[in-house]
Each structure stands twice: as structure tokens, then as C-alpha cells.
Amino acid sequence: MTPLPRAFYQRHPAVVAPDLLSKILVRQVDGITISGRIVETEAYCSEDPASHTFRGMTERNKAMFGEVGRAYIYFIHGLHYCMNATARLDTAAGGVLIRALEPLAGVEQMQRARGRSELRDLATGPAKLAQALSIDKSLYGADLTLEGPLFIAAPDIESIDPAGSIVIEATPRIGISLAKEVPWRFILKGNRYLSR
DNA sequence: TCTCAGATTAACT
DNA sequence: GTTAATCTGAGAC
């Protein structure tokens, strides 16, 4: 499992987001490895009215103004965490929201953390996957390019679907009130583990 | 398909 | 001080 290099994230979020599909999000905690295939992402940048960074830097969003390839984690609606990978090029700030995972390793740990057994109920949404992987503010700013507690890796060559049936579709983003028409949500079309 | 509770962060008045 | 937010789960219909 080799982490994606820093340069991967030194591109516009709308380029990084579709490229993150089929990559592996890895969480290592208490000697347990939890991982999942990324099947749904959304891009946000500082020129984007729907982004947390549109109105400038705050204590909460500062990660998206800093080094790329790090975790931006925020608390939403009073009880859920969501996770972004910071990414940008020629914008003041940017990030890619990881919205859904297909469970690979550590399924039992995910089931424990979520309190549910259904595979399709473990990480099929941004706050669900954060809960399944025990992601909270202690991982804010974690370096995703090093094999640490949280990183993103390219899949092993033998785990790539030989049929090559990967179809990426771009759609409008979910749960935002501005810039609703911008097609910056990217999904592996037909995957069973999308958030909807 | 809809509504609502849950209860932090930050923008806005 | 008020409101809306990159959301989920449960319950009404």
C-alpha cells in the first residue's frame, strides 16, 4: 500500500476529485487497519460560493489554505464529522470531500463503530464513513501522504478490476444551497456503495 | 416522500 | 441574538 504523493493533490480540486475514485482510504487505529475504496467525492475551492473557504480563512477551515494532501475535518449540524483531502492549484484554498466508501478491510471494526452490520450502511455517506473509520478532530491536518493513522493509497495492482468497468460520472453536489448546478460531485457509476 | 431531533461553528443582523 | 450548514436516523404517512 503506497500513499499517493503530495503532487497528486497539487492540482485543481475538480481534477483531483474524480482521480480519487477507486483509490483506497486507510485508517490505522489501535493496531487495526480499516480501509475502503473511495466511490464518491465532491470538489470545493475558494472561488466557489458553496465552499467553507469562500469567505476567507477561519479557525475551522484553515487546513484548506495550508499544505495540500492533508485532512480537513469539520463538525457539522452539531453531531457529525466529515472529511476532506486538501487540494489546490492557483486558488487560495481547496479540498475534496470524501462522501462514500466501499468497505474493504476492518469491516468488523466499522460495524462496531457504526453499530450496524449491513455493509451498505457502513460508509455510504460523508458522516457515516467518518464514524466507521473513527475520524474526529484529533486527525485534523493529518498528512495523507504518509503511512500514518490516516492516508490515501493507490490500490494494489492485483485488486484493480480487470474488466476495467470503471465509469466515472459527474453530477451536481449534494446538501449545498449555493452553486447547485456545478457538476463537481464524482461517482463510480452503478457502484453499490454510493450515498444515494 | 416527508419531517424532525440532534446541538457546534460561524456568518449575519 | 438568530440562522443555516459539505448530515443521519427514526418515525409518520
Coordinates of N, CA and C (backbone and C1' of nucleotides) in Angstrom, one line a residue:
Chain A
M1 N 0.9 -1.2 0.0 CA 0.0 0.0 0.0 C 0.9 1.3 0.0
T2 N 1.0 1.9 -1.1 CA 1.8 3.1 -1.2 C 0.9 4.4 -1.2
P3 N 1.2 5.3 -0.3 CA 0.4 6.5 -0.2 C 0.6 7.3 -1.5
L4 N -0.5 8.0 -1.9 CA -0.4 8.9 -3.1 C 0.6 10.1 -2.7
P5 N 1.4 10.5 -3.6 CA 2.4 11.6 -3.3 C 1.7 13.0 -3.2
R6 N 2.5 13.9 -2.6 CA 2.0 15.2 -2.4 C 1.5 15.8 -3.8
A7 N 2.3 15.6 -4.8 CA 2.0 16.2 -6.1 C 0.6 15.8 -6.6
F8 N 0.1 14.7 -6.2 CA -1.3 14.2 -6.6 C -2.3 15.3 -6.2
Y9 N -2.0 16.0 -5.1 CA -3.0 17.0 -4.6 C -2.7 18.4 -5.0
Q10 N -1.6 18.6 -5.8 CA -1.3 19.9 -6.3 C -1.9 20.1 -7.6
R11 N -3.2 19.9 -7.7 CA -4.0 20.2 -8.9 C -5.3 20.7 -8.4
H12 N -6.1 21.2 -9.4 CA -7.4 21.8 -9.0 C -8.3 20.7 -8.4
P13 N -9.0 21.0 -7.3 CA -9.9 20.0 -6.7 C -10.8 19.3 -7.7
A14 N -11.3 20.0 -8.7 CA -12.2 19.4 -9.6 C -11.5 18.4 -10.5
V15 N -10.1 18.4 -10.5 CA -9.3 17.4 -11.2 C -9.0 16.3 -10.2
V16 N -8.6 16.6 -9.0 CA -8.2 15.6 -8.0 C -9.4 14.7 -7.6
A17 N -10.6 15.4 -7.5 CA -11.8 14.6 -7.0 C -12.1 13.4 -7.9
P18 N -12.3 13.5 -9.2 CA -12.5 12.2 -9.9 C -11.4 11.3 -9.9
D19 N -10.1 11.8 -9.8 CA -8.9 10.9 -9.8 C -8.8 10.2 -8.4
L20 N -9.5 10.6 -7.4 CA -9.5 9.9 -6.1 C -10.4 8.7 -6.1
L21 N -11.3 8.6 -7.1 CA -12.2 7.5 -7.1 C -11.4 6.2 -7.4
S22 N -11.8 5.1 -6.7 CA -11.1 3.9 -6.8 C -9.8 3.8 -6.0
K23 N -9.4 5.0 -5.4 CA -8.2 4.9 -4.5 C -8.7 4.4 -3.1
I24 N -7.7 4.1 -2.3 CA -8.1 3.4 -1.0 C -7.8 4.4 0.2
L25 N -8.8 4.6 0.9 CA -8.7 5.4 2.2 C -8.4 4.4 3.3
V26 N -7.2 4.7 4.0 CA -6.8 3.7 5.0 C -6.7 4.4 6.4
R27 N -7.3 3.8 7.4 CA -7.3 4.3 8.8 C -6.6 3.2 9.6
Q28 N -5.5 3.6 10.4 CA -4.9 2.6 11.3 C -5.1 3.1 12.7
V29 N -5.7 2.3 13.5 CA -6.0 2.7 14.9 C -6.0 1.5 15.8
D30 N -5.2 1.6 16.9 CA -5.1 0.5 17.9 C -4.7 -0.8 17.2
G31 N -3.7 -0.7 16.3 CA -3.2 -1.9 15.6 C -4.1 -2.5 14.6
I32 N -5.3 -1.9 14.4 CA -6.2 -2.4 13.4 C -6.2 -1.5 12.2
T33 N -6.2 -2.1 11.0 CA -6.3 -1.4 9.7 C -7.7 -1.5 9.2
I34 N -8.3 -0.3 8.9 CA -9.6 -0.2 8.3 C -9.4 0.5 6.9
S35 N -10.0 -0.1 5.9 CA -9.8 0.6 4.6 C -11.1 0.5 3.8
G36 N -11.2 1.3 2.8 CA -12.3 1.3 1.9 C -12.0 2.0 0.6
R37 N -12.6 1.5 -0.5 CA -12.4 2.1 -1.8 C -13.3 3.3 -1.9
I38 N -12.7 4.4 -2.3 CA -13.4 5.7 -2.5 C -14.3 5.6 -3.7
V39 N -15.6 5.8 -3.5 CA -16.6 5.6 -4.7 C -17.3 6.9 -5.0
E40 N -17.2 7.9 -4.1 CA -17.9 9.2 -4.3 C -17.2 10.3 -3.7
T41 N -17.0 11.4 -4.4 CA -16.2 12.6 -4.0 C -16.9 13.9 -4.4
E42 N -16.6 15.0 -3.8 CA -17.0 16.3 -4.2 C -15.9 17.3 -4.1
A43 N -15.8 18.2 -5.1 CA -14.7 19.2 -5.1 C -15.2 20.6 -4.6
Y44 N -14.4 21.3 -3.8 CA -14.7 22.6 -3.4 C -13.5 23.5 -3.5
C45 N -13.6 24.7 -3.8 CA -12.5 25.6 -3.8 C -12.9 27.0 -3.4
S46 N -11.9 27.9 -3.2 CA -12.2 29.2 -2.6 C -13.0 30.2 -3.5
E47 N -13.0 29.9 -4.8 CA -13.8 30.7 -5.7 C -15.2 30.2 -5.8
D48 N -15.6 29.3 -5.0 CA -16.8 28.5 -5.1 C -17.8 28.9 -3.9
P49 N -18.9 29.5 -4.2 CA -19.8 30.0 -3.2 C -20.3 28.9 -2.2
A50 N -20.2 27.6 -2.6 CA -20.7 26.5 -1.8 C -19.6 26.1 -0.8
S51 N -18.4 26.6 -1.0 CA -17.3 26.1 -0.1 C -17.2 26.9 1.2
H52 N -16.7 26.1 2.2 CA -16.5 26.8 3.5 C -15.4 27.8 3.4
T53 N -14.6 27.8 2.4 CA -13.5 28.8 2.3 C -13.8 30.0 1.5
F54 N -15.1 30.1 1.0 CA -15.4 31.2 0.1 C -15.3 32.6 0.7
R55 N -15.5 32.6 2.1 CA -15.4 33.9 2.7 C -14.1 34.1 3.5
G56 N -13.1 33.3 3.1 CA -11.8 33.5 3.7 C -11.5 32.5 4.8
M57 N -10.3 32.7 5.4 CA -9.8 31.7 6.3 C -10.4 31.9 7.7
T58 N -10.8 30.8 8.4 CA -11.2 30.9 9.8 C -10.5 29.8 10.5
E59 N -10.7 29.7 11.8 CA -10.0 28.7 12.6 C -10.5 27.3 12.1
R60 N -11.7 27.2 11.7 CA -12.2 25.8 11.3 C -11.6 25.4 10.0
N61 N -11.6 26.3 9.0 CA -11.2 25.9 7.6 C -9.8 26.1 7.2
K62 N -8.9 26.5 8.2 CA -7.5 26.8 7.8 C -6.8 25.7 7.1
A63 N -7.1 24.5 7.4 CA -6.4 23.4 6.7 C -6.4 23.5 5.2
M64 N -7.6 24.0 4.7 CA -7.7 24.1 3.2 C -6.9 25.2 2.6
F65 N -6.3 26.1 3.5 CA -5.4 27.1 3.0 C -4.0 26.7 3.1
G66 N -3.7 25.6 3.8 CA -2.4 25.2 4.1 C -1.9 24.2 3.1
E67 N -1.0 23.3 3.5 CA -0.4 22.3 2.7 C -1.4 21.4 2.1
V68 N -1.2 21.0 0.8 CA -2.1 20.1 0.2 C -1.8 18.6 0.6
G69 N -2.8 17.7 0.4 CA -2.6 16.3 0.8 C -2.7 16.1 2.3
R70 N -3.5 17.0 3.0 CA -3.8 16.8 4.4 C -5.3 16.7 4.7
A71 N -5.7 16.3 5.9 CA -7.1 16.1 6.2 C -7.7 17.4 6.7
Y72 N -8.8 17.8 6.1 CA -9.7 18.8 6.6 C -10.9 18.2 7.2
I73 N -11.1 18.2 8.5 CA -12.2 17.6 9.2 C -13.0 18.6 9.8
Y74 N -14.3 18.6 9.6 CA -15.2 19.6 10.3 C -16.4 18.9 10.9
F75 N -17.0 19.6 11.8 CA -18.1 19.1 12.6 C -19.3 19.8 12.0
I76 N -20.4 19.0 11.7 CA -21.5 19.6 11.0 C -22.8 19.3 11.7
H77 N -23.7 20.2 11.8 CA -25.0 20.1 12.3 C -25.0 19.6 13.8
G78 N -23.9 19.9 14.5 CA -23.9 19.7 15.9 C -23.5 18.3 16.3
L79 N -23.4 17.3 15.4 CA -23.1 16.0 15.8 C -22.3 15.1 14.8
H80 N -22.1 15.5 13.6 CA -21.4 14.7 12.6 C -20.1 15.2 12.2
Y81 N -19.1 14.4 11.9 CA -17.8 14.8 11.3 C -17.8 14.4 9.8
C82 N -17.2 15.2 9.0 CA -16.9 14.9 7.6 C -15.5 15.2 7.3
M83 N -14.9 14.4 6.3 CA -13.5 14.5 6.0 C -13.3 15.0 4.5
N84 N -12.4 15.9 4.4 CA -11.9 16.3 3.0 C -10.4 16.1 3.0
A85 N -9.9 15.9 1.7 CA -8.5 15.9 1.4 C -8.2 17.3 0.9
T86 N -7.2 18.0 1.4 CA -6.9 19.4 0.9 C -6.2 19.2 -0.4
A87 N -6.6 20.1 -1.4 CA -6.0 20.0 -2.7 C -6.3 21.4 -3.4
R88 N -5.3 21.9 -4.1 CA -5.5 23.1 -4.8 C -4.3 23.4 -5.7
L89 N -4.6 24.3 -6.7 CA -3.6 24.8 -7.6 C -4.2 26.1 -8.1
D90 N -3.5 27.2 -7.9 CA -3.9 28.5 -8.4 C -5.2 29.0 -7.8
T91 N -5.6 28.5 -6.6 CA -6.7 29.0 -5.8 C -6.2 29.2 -4.4
A92 N -6.8 30.1 -3.6 CA -6.3 30.3 -2.3 C -6.5 29.1 -1.4
A93 N -7.6 28.3 -1.7 CA -7.9 27.2 -0.8 C -8.7 26.1 -1.7
G94 N -8.7 24.9 -1.2 CA -9.5 23.9 -1.9 C -9.4 22.6 -1.1
G95 N -10.4 21.7 -1.5 CA -10.5 20.4 -0.8 C -11.4 19.5 -1.6
V96 N -11.3 18.2 -1.3 CA -12.2 17.2 -1.9 C -12.8 16.5 -0.8
L97 N -14.2 16.6 -0.7 CA -15.0 15.9 0.3 C -15.1 14.4 -0.1
I98 N -14.7 13.5 0.8 CA -14.8 12.1 0.6 C -16.3 11.7 1.1
R99 N -17.1 11.3 0.2 CA -18.5 11.1 0.5 C -19.0 9.7 0.8
A100 N -18.2 8.7 0.2 CA -18.7 7.3 0.4 C -17.5 6.3 0.1
L101 N -17.6 5.2 0.8 CA -16.6 4.2 0.7 C -17.2 2.8 0.5
E102 N -16.5 2.0 -0.3 CA -16.9 0.5 -0.4 C -16.0 -0.2 0.6
P103 N -16.5 -0.8 1.7 CA -15.7 -1.4 2.7 C -14.8 -2.5 2.2
L104 N -13.5 -2.4 2.6 CA -12.5 -3.5 2.2 C -12.0 -4.2 3.4
A105 N -11.1 -3.6 4.2 CA -10.6 -4.2 5.4 C -11.2 -3.6 6.7
G106 N -11.1 -4.4 7.7 CA -11.6 -3.9 9.0 C -13.1 -3.7 9.1
V107 N -13.8 -4.6 8.4 CA -15.3 -4.5 8.4 C -15.9 -4.6 9.8
E108 N -15.3 -5.5 10.6 CA -15.9 -5.7 11.9 C -15.7 -4.5 12.8
Q109 N -14.6 -3.8 12.6 CA -14.4 -2.6 13.4 C -15.4 -1.5 12.9
M110 N -15.6 -1.4 11.6 CA -16.6 -0.5 11.1 C -18.0 -0.8 11.6
Q111 N -18.3 -2.0 11.7 CA -19.6 -2.4 12.2 C -19.8 -2.0 13.6
R112 N -18.7 -2.2 14.4 CA -18.7 -1.9 15.8 C -18.9 -0.3 16.0
A113 N -18.1 0.4 15.2 CA -18.1 1.9 15.3 C -19.5 2.4 14.9
R114 N -20.1 1.8 13.9 CA -21.4 2.3 13.4 C -22.6 1.7 14.1
G115 N -22.4 0.6 14.8 CA -23.5 -0.1 15.5 C -24.5 -0.7 14.5
R116 N -24.0 -1.0 13.3 CA -24.8 -1.6 12.3 C -24.0 -2.7 11.6
S117 N -24.7 -3.7 11.0 CA -24.0 -4.8 10.4 C -24.0 -4.7 8.8
E118 N -25.1 -4.1 8.3 CA -25.3 -4.0 6.8 C -24.1 -3.3 6.2
L119 N -23.4 -4.0 5.2 CA -22.3 -3.4 4.5 C -22.7 -2.1 3.9
R120 N -23.9 -2.0 3.4 CA -24.3 -0.8 2.7 C -24.8 0.3 3.6
D121 N -24.6 0.1 4.9 CA -24.9 1.1 5.9 C -23.7 1.5 6.7
L122 N -22.5 1.1 6.2 CA -21.3 1.4 7.0 C -20.7 2.8 6.6
A123 N -20.5 3.0 5.3 CA -19.8 4.2 4.9 C -20.4 4.9 3.7
T124 N -21.7 4.8 3.5 CA -22.4 5.3 2.3 C -22.9 6.7 2.6
G125 N -22.0 7.6 3.1 CA -22.3 9.0 3.3 C -21.1 9.6 4.0
P126 N -20.9 10.9 3.9 CA -19.7 11.5 4.5 C -19.6 11.4 6.0
A127 N -20.7 11.5 6.7 CA -20.6 11.4 8.2 C -20.6 10.0 8.6
K128 N -21.2 9.1 7.8 CA -21.1 7.7 8.1 C -19.7 7.1 8.0
L129 N -19.0 7.5 6.9 CA -17.7 7.0 6.8 C -16.7 7.5 7.9
A130 N -17.0 8.8 8.3 CA -16.1 9.3 9.3 C -16.3 8.5 10.6
Q131 N -17.6 8.2 10.9 CA -17.9 7.4 12.1 C -17.3 6.0 12.0
A132 N -17.5 5.4 10.8 CA -17.0 4.0 10.6 C -15.5 3.9 10.8
L133 N -14.8 5.0 10.4 CA -13.3 5.0 10.5 C -12.8 5.7 11.8
S134 N -13.7 6.0 12.7 CA -13.3 6.7 13.9 C -12.5 8.0 13.6
I135 N -13.0 8.8 12.7 CA -12.3 10.0 12.3 C -13.0 11.1 13.1
D136 N -12.2 11.9 13.9 CA -12.7 13.1 14.6 C -11.6 14.1 14.5
K137 N -11.8 15.2 15.3 CA -10.9 16.4 15.2 C -9.5 16.1 15.5
S138 N -9.2 15.0 16.2 CA -7.8 14.7 16.6 C -7.0 14.4 15.3
L139 N -7.7 14.1 14.2 CA -7.0 13.8 12.9 C -6.9 15.1 12.0
Y140 N -7.4 16.2 12.5 CA -7.4 17.4 11.8 C -6.0 17.7 11.3
G141 N -5.8 17.9 10.0 CA -4.5 18.2 9.4 C -3.6 17.0 9.3
A142 N -4.1 15.8 9.5 CA -3.2 14.6 9.4 C -2.7 14.5 7.9
D143 N -1.4 14.1 7.8 CA -0.8 14.0 6.5 C -1.2 12.8 5.8
L144 N -1.9 12.9 4.7 CA -2.5 11.8 3.9 C -1.5 11.1 3.0
T145 N -0.2 11.7 2.9 CA 0.8 11.2 2.0 C 1.8 10.3 2.8
L146 N 1.6 10.1 4.1 CA 2.5 9.2 4.8 C 1.7 8.1 5.4
E147 N 2.3 6.9 5.6 CA 1.6 5.8 6.2 C 1.5 5.9 7.7
G148 N 0.5 6.8 8.0 CA 0.2 7.1 9.4 C -1.2 6.6 9.8
P149 N -1.8 7.3 10.8 CA -3.1 6.9 11.2 C -4.2 7.0 10.1
L150 N -3.9 7.9 9.2 CA -4.9 8.2 8.1 C -4.2 8.6 6.8
F151 N -4.4 7.8 5.8 CA -3.8 8.2 4.5 C -4.6 7.6 3.3
I152 N -4.2 8.0 2.1 CA -4.9 7.5 0.9 C -3.8 6.9 0.0
A153 N -4.1 5.7 -0.4 CA -3.2 4.9 -1.2 C -3.7 4.5 -2.6
A154 N -2.8 4.2 -3.5 CA -3.3 3.6 -4.7 C -3.6 2.2 -4.5
P155 N -4.5 1.6 -5.1 CA -4.9 0.2 -4.9 C -3.7 -0.7 -5.4
D156 N -3.6 -1.9 -4.8 CA -2.6 -2.9 -5.3 C -3.0 -3.2 -6.7
I157 N -2.0 -3.5 -7.5 CA -2.2 -3.8 -8.9 C -3.2 -4.9 -9.1
E158 N -3.1 -6.0 -8.3 CA -4.0 -7.1 -8.5 C -5.4 -6.9 -8.1
S159 N -5.7 -5.8 -7.3 CA -7.0 -5.6 -6.9 C -7.8 -4.7 -7.9
I160 N -7.1 -4.2 -8.9 CA -7.8 -3.4 -9.9 C -8.7 -4.3 -10.8
D161 N -9.9 -3.8 -11.0 CA -10.9 -4.6 -11.7 C -10.4 -4.9 -13.2
P162 N -10.1 -6.1 -13.5 CA -9.6 -6.4 -14.8 C -10.5 -6.1 -15.9
A163 N -11.8 -6.1 -15.6 CA -12.8 -5.8 -16.7 C -12.7 -4.4 -17.0
G164 N -12.1 -3.6 -16.2 CA -11.9 -2.2 -16.5 C -13.3 -1.5 -16.6
S165 N -14.2 -1.9 -15.8 CA -15.6 -1.4 -15.9 C -15.8 -0.2 -15.1
I166 N -14.7 0.7 -15.0 CA -14.9 1.9 -14.2 C -15.4 3.0 -15.0
V167 N -16.6 3.5 -14.7 CA -17.2 4.6 -15.3 C -17.4 5.7 -14.3
I168 N -16.8 6.8 -14.6 CA -17.0 8.0 -13.7 C -18.0 8.9 -14.2
E169 N -18.9 9.3 -13.3 CA -20.0 10.3 -13.7 C -19.9 11.5 -12.9
A170 N -20.1 12.7 -13.5 CA -20.1 13.9 -12.8 C -21.5 14.4 -12.6
T171 N -21.9 14.8 -11.4 CA -23.3 15.2 -11.1 C -23.2 16.5 -10.2
P172 N -24.4 17.2 -10.0 CA -24.4 18.3 -9.1 C -24.1 17.8 -7.6
R173 N -23.6 18.6 -6.8 CA -23.2 18.3 -5.4 C -24.5 18.2 -4.6
I174 N -24.3 17.5 -3.4 CA -25.4 17.2 -2.5 C -25.3 18.1 -1.3
G175 N -26.5 18.5 -0.8 CA -26.5 19.1 0.5 C -26.0 20.6 0.6
I176 N -25.9 21.2 -0.5 CA -25.5 22.6 -0.6 C -26.6 23.5 -1.0
S177 N -26.5 24.8 -0.7 CA -27.6 25.7 -1.1 C -27.2 26.7 -2.1
L178 N -25.9 26.8 -2.4 CA -25.4 27.7 -3.5 C -24.7 26.9 -4.5
A179 N -24.6 27.4 -5.7 CA -23.9 26.8 -6.8 C -24.4 25.4 -7.0
K180 N -25.7 25.2 -6.9 CA -26.2 23.8 -7.0 C -26.0 23.1 -8.4
E181 N -25.8 24.0 -9.4 CA -25.7 23.4 -10.7 C -24.3 22.9 -11.1
V182 N -23.3 23.3 -10.3 CA -21.9 23.0 -10.7 C -21.7 21.4 -10.5
P183 N -21.3 20.8 -11.6 CA -21.3 19.3 -11.6 C -20.0 18.8 -11.0
W184 N -19.7 19.1 -9.7 CA -18.5 18.7 -9.1 C -18.6 17.6 -8.1
R185 N -19.6 16.8 -8.2 CA -19.7 15.5 -7.5 C -19.4 14.4 -8.5
F186 N -18.5 13.5 -8.0 CA -18.0 12.5 -8.9 C -18.3 11.1 -8.3
I187 N -18.8 10.2 -9.1 CA -19.2 8.9 -8.6 C -18.7 7.8 -9.5
L188 N -18.5 6.6 -8.9 CA -18.3 5.4 -9.7 C -19.7 4.9 -10.1
K189 N -20.0 5.1 -11.3 CA -21.4 4.9 -11.8 C -21.8 3.4 -11.5
G190 N -23.0 3.3 -10.9 CA -23.5 2.0 -10.6 C -23.0 1.3 -9.4
N191 N -22.0 1.9 -8.7 CA -21.5 1.2 -7.5 C -22.5 1.1 -6.4
R192 N -22.5 0.0 -5.7 CA -23.5 -0.3 -4.7 C -23.3 0.6 -3.4
Y193 N -22.2 1.3 -3.3 CA -21.9 1.9 -2.0 C -21.9 3.5 -2.1
L194 N -22.7 4.0 -3.0 CA -22.9 5.4 -3.1 C -23.8 5.9 -2.0
S195 N -23.7 7.2 -1.7 CA -24.6 7.7 -0.6 C -26.0 7.8 -1.0
R196 N -26.3 7.8 -2.3 CA -27.7 7.7 -2.8 C -27.7 7.3 -4.2
Chain B
dT1 P -39.0 9.1 -3.8 O5' -39.8 10.0 -2.8 C5' -41.0 10.5 -3.1 C4' -41.7 11.2 -2.0 C3' -40.8 12.4 -1.4 O3' -41.5 13.6 -1.5 C1' -41.6 11.0 0.4
dC2 P -40.8 15.0 -1.0 O5' -41.1 15.2 0.5 C5' -42.5 15.4 1.0 C4' -42.6 15.2 2.5 C3' -41.7 16.2 3.3 O3' -42.6 17.2 3.8 C1' -41.6 14.0 4.2
dT3 P -42.0 18.5 4.6 O5' -41.8 18.0 6.1 C5' -42.9 17.5 6.8 C4' -42.4 17.0 8.2 C3' -41.5 18.1 8.9 O3' -42.0 18.2 10.2 C1' -40.4 16.0 8.8
dC4 P -41.6 19.5 11.1 O5' -40.7 18.8 12.2 C5' -41.1 17.7 12.9 C4' -39.9 17.0 13.5 C3' -38.9 18.0 14.1 O3' -38.6 17.7 15.5 C1' -37.8 16.4 12.8
dA5 P -38.1 18.8 16.5 O5' -37.2 18.0 17.4 C5' -37.5 16.6 17.7 C4' -36.2 15.8 17.9 C3' -35.1 16.6 18.6 O3' -34.5 15.6 19.5 C1' -34.3 16.0 16.5
dG6 P -33.7 16.2 20.8 O5' -32.2 16.2 20.4 C5' -31.5 15.0 20.2 C4' -30.3 15.3 19.3 C3' -29.4 16.4 19.9 O3' -28.2 15.9 20.4 C1' -29.6 16.4 17.5
dA7 P -27.7 16.6 21.8 O5' -26.9 17.8 21.3 C5' -25.7 17.6 20.5 C4' -25.2 18.9 19.9 C3' -24.9 20.0 20.9 O3' -23.8 20.6 20.4 C1' -26.5 20.7 19.4
dT8 P -22.9 21.6 21.4 O5' -21.7 22.1 20.4 C5' -20.9 21.1 19.9 C4' -20.3 21.6 18.6 C3' -19.5 22.9 18.7 O3' -18.3 22.7 17.8 C1' -21.2 23.1 17.0
dT9 P -17.1 23.8 17.9 O5' -17.3 24.7 16.7 C5' -17.2 24.2 15.4 C4' -17.7 25.2 14.4 C3' -17.1 26.6 14.6 O3' -16.4 26.8 13.4 C1' -19.4 26.7 14.2
dA10 P -15.4 28.1 13.3 O5' -16.4 29.1 12.5 C5' -17.0 28.7 11.3 C4' -18.0 29.7 10.9 C3' -17.6 31.2 11.1 O3' -18.0 31.9 10.0 C1' -19.6 30.9 12.1
dA11 P -17.2 33.2 9.4 O5' -18.3 33.9 8.5 C5' -19.1 33.0 7.7 C4' -20.5 33.5 7.6 C3' -20.6 35.0 7.4 O3' -21.6 35.3 6.4 C1' -21.9 34.4 9.3
dC12 P -21.7 36.7 5.7 O5' -23.0 37.4 6.4 C5' -24.2 36.7 6.3 C4' -25.1 37.2 7.4 C3' -25.3 38.7 7.4 O3' -26.6 39.1 7.2 C1' -25.1 37.8 9.6
dT13 P -27.0 40.6 6.9 O5' -27.8 41.0 8.2 C5' -28.9 40.2 8.6 C4' -29.5 40.7 9.9 C3' -29.5 42.3 10.0 O3' -30.8 42.7 10.5 C1' -28.4 41.4 11.9
Chain C
dG1 P -28.1 36.9 24.1 O5' -29.0 36.8 22.8 C5' -30.1 37.7 22.7 C4' -30.5 37.7 21.2 C3' -31.0 36.3 20.7 O3' -32.1 36.4 20.0 C1' -29.2 37.1 19.4
dT2 P -33.1 35.1 19.7 O5' -32.7 34.9 18.1 C5' -32.9 35.9 17.2 C4' -32.5 35.5 15.8 C3' -32.9 34.1 15.4 O3' -33.5 34.2 14.1 C1' -30.6 34.3 15.1
dT3 P -34.4 33.0 13.5 O5' -33.3 32.5 12.4 C5' -32.7 33.4 11.5 C4' -31.6 32.6 10.7 C3' -32.0 31.2 10.3 O3' -31.6 31.1 9.0 C1' -30.0 31.2 11.5
dA4 P -32.4 30.1 8.0 O5' -31.2 29.4 7.2 C5' -30.1 30.2 6.8 C4' -28.9 29.4 6.7 C3' -29.1 27.9 6.2 O3' -28.1 27.6 5.3 C1' -28.0 27.9 8.3
dA5 P -28.1 26.4 4.4 O5' -26.8 25.7 4.7 C5' -25.6 26.4 4.7 C4' -24.5 25.7 5.6 C3' -24.3 24.3 5.2 O3' -23.0 24.0 5.4 C1' -24.8 24.5 7.5
dT6 P -22.0 23.8 4.1 O5' -22.0 22.3 3.8 C5' -23.0 21.8 2.9 C4' -22.7 20.3 2.5 C3' -22.5 19.4 3.6 O3' -22.8 18.0 3.2 C1' -20.5 19.6 2.5
dC7 P -24.3 17.4 3.5 O5' -24.2 17.1 5.0 C5' -23.1 16.2 5.5 C4' -23.7 15.2 6.5 C3' -24.6 14.1 5.8 O3' -24.1 12.8 6.2 C1' -25.7 15.1 7.7
dT8 P -24.8 11.5 5.6 O5' -25.6 11.0 6.9 C5' -24.9 10.7 8.0 C4' -25.8 10.3 9.1 C3' -26.7 9.1 8.8 O3' -26.5 8.2 9.9 C1' -28.0 10.9 9.7
dG9 P -27.1 6.7 9.8 O5' -28.4 6.8 10.7 C5' -28.3 7.1 12.0 C4' -29.6 7.2 12.7 C3' -30.5 6.0 12.3 O3' -31.1 5.6 13.5 C1' -31.6 8.1 11.7
dA10 P -32.1 4.3 13.6 O5' -33.5 5.0 13.9 C5' -33.5 6.0 15.0 C4' -34.9 6.7 15.0 C3' -36.0 5.7 14.7 O3' -37.1 6.0 15.7 C1' -36.1 7.4 13.2
dG11 P -38.3 4.9 15.9 O5' -39.6 5.8 15.5 C5' -39.7 7.1 15.9 C4' -40.6 7.8 15.0 C3' -41.8 7.0 14.6 O3' -43.0 7.7 14.7 C1' -40.8 7.9 12.7
dA12 P -44.4 7.0 14.6 O5' -45.2 7.9 13.5 C5' -45.3 9.3 13.7 C4' -45.7 10.0 12.5 C3' -46.9 9.4 11.8 O3' -47.8 10.4 11.5 C1' -45.2 9.4 10.3
dC13 P -49.4 10.0 11.2 O5' -49.5 9.6 9.7 C5' -49.6 10.6 8.7 C4' -49.1 10.2 7.4 C3' -50.0 9.2 6.6 O3' -50.8 10.0 5.7 C1' -47.7 8.8 6.2

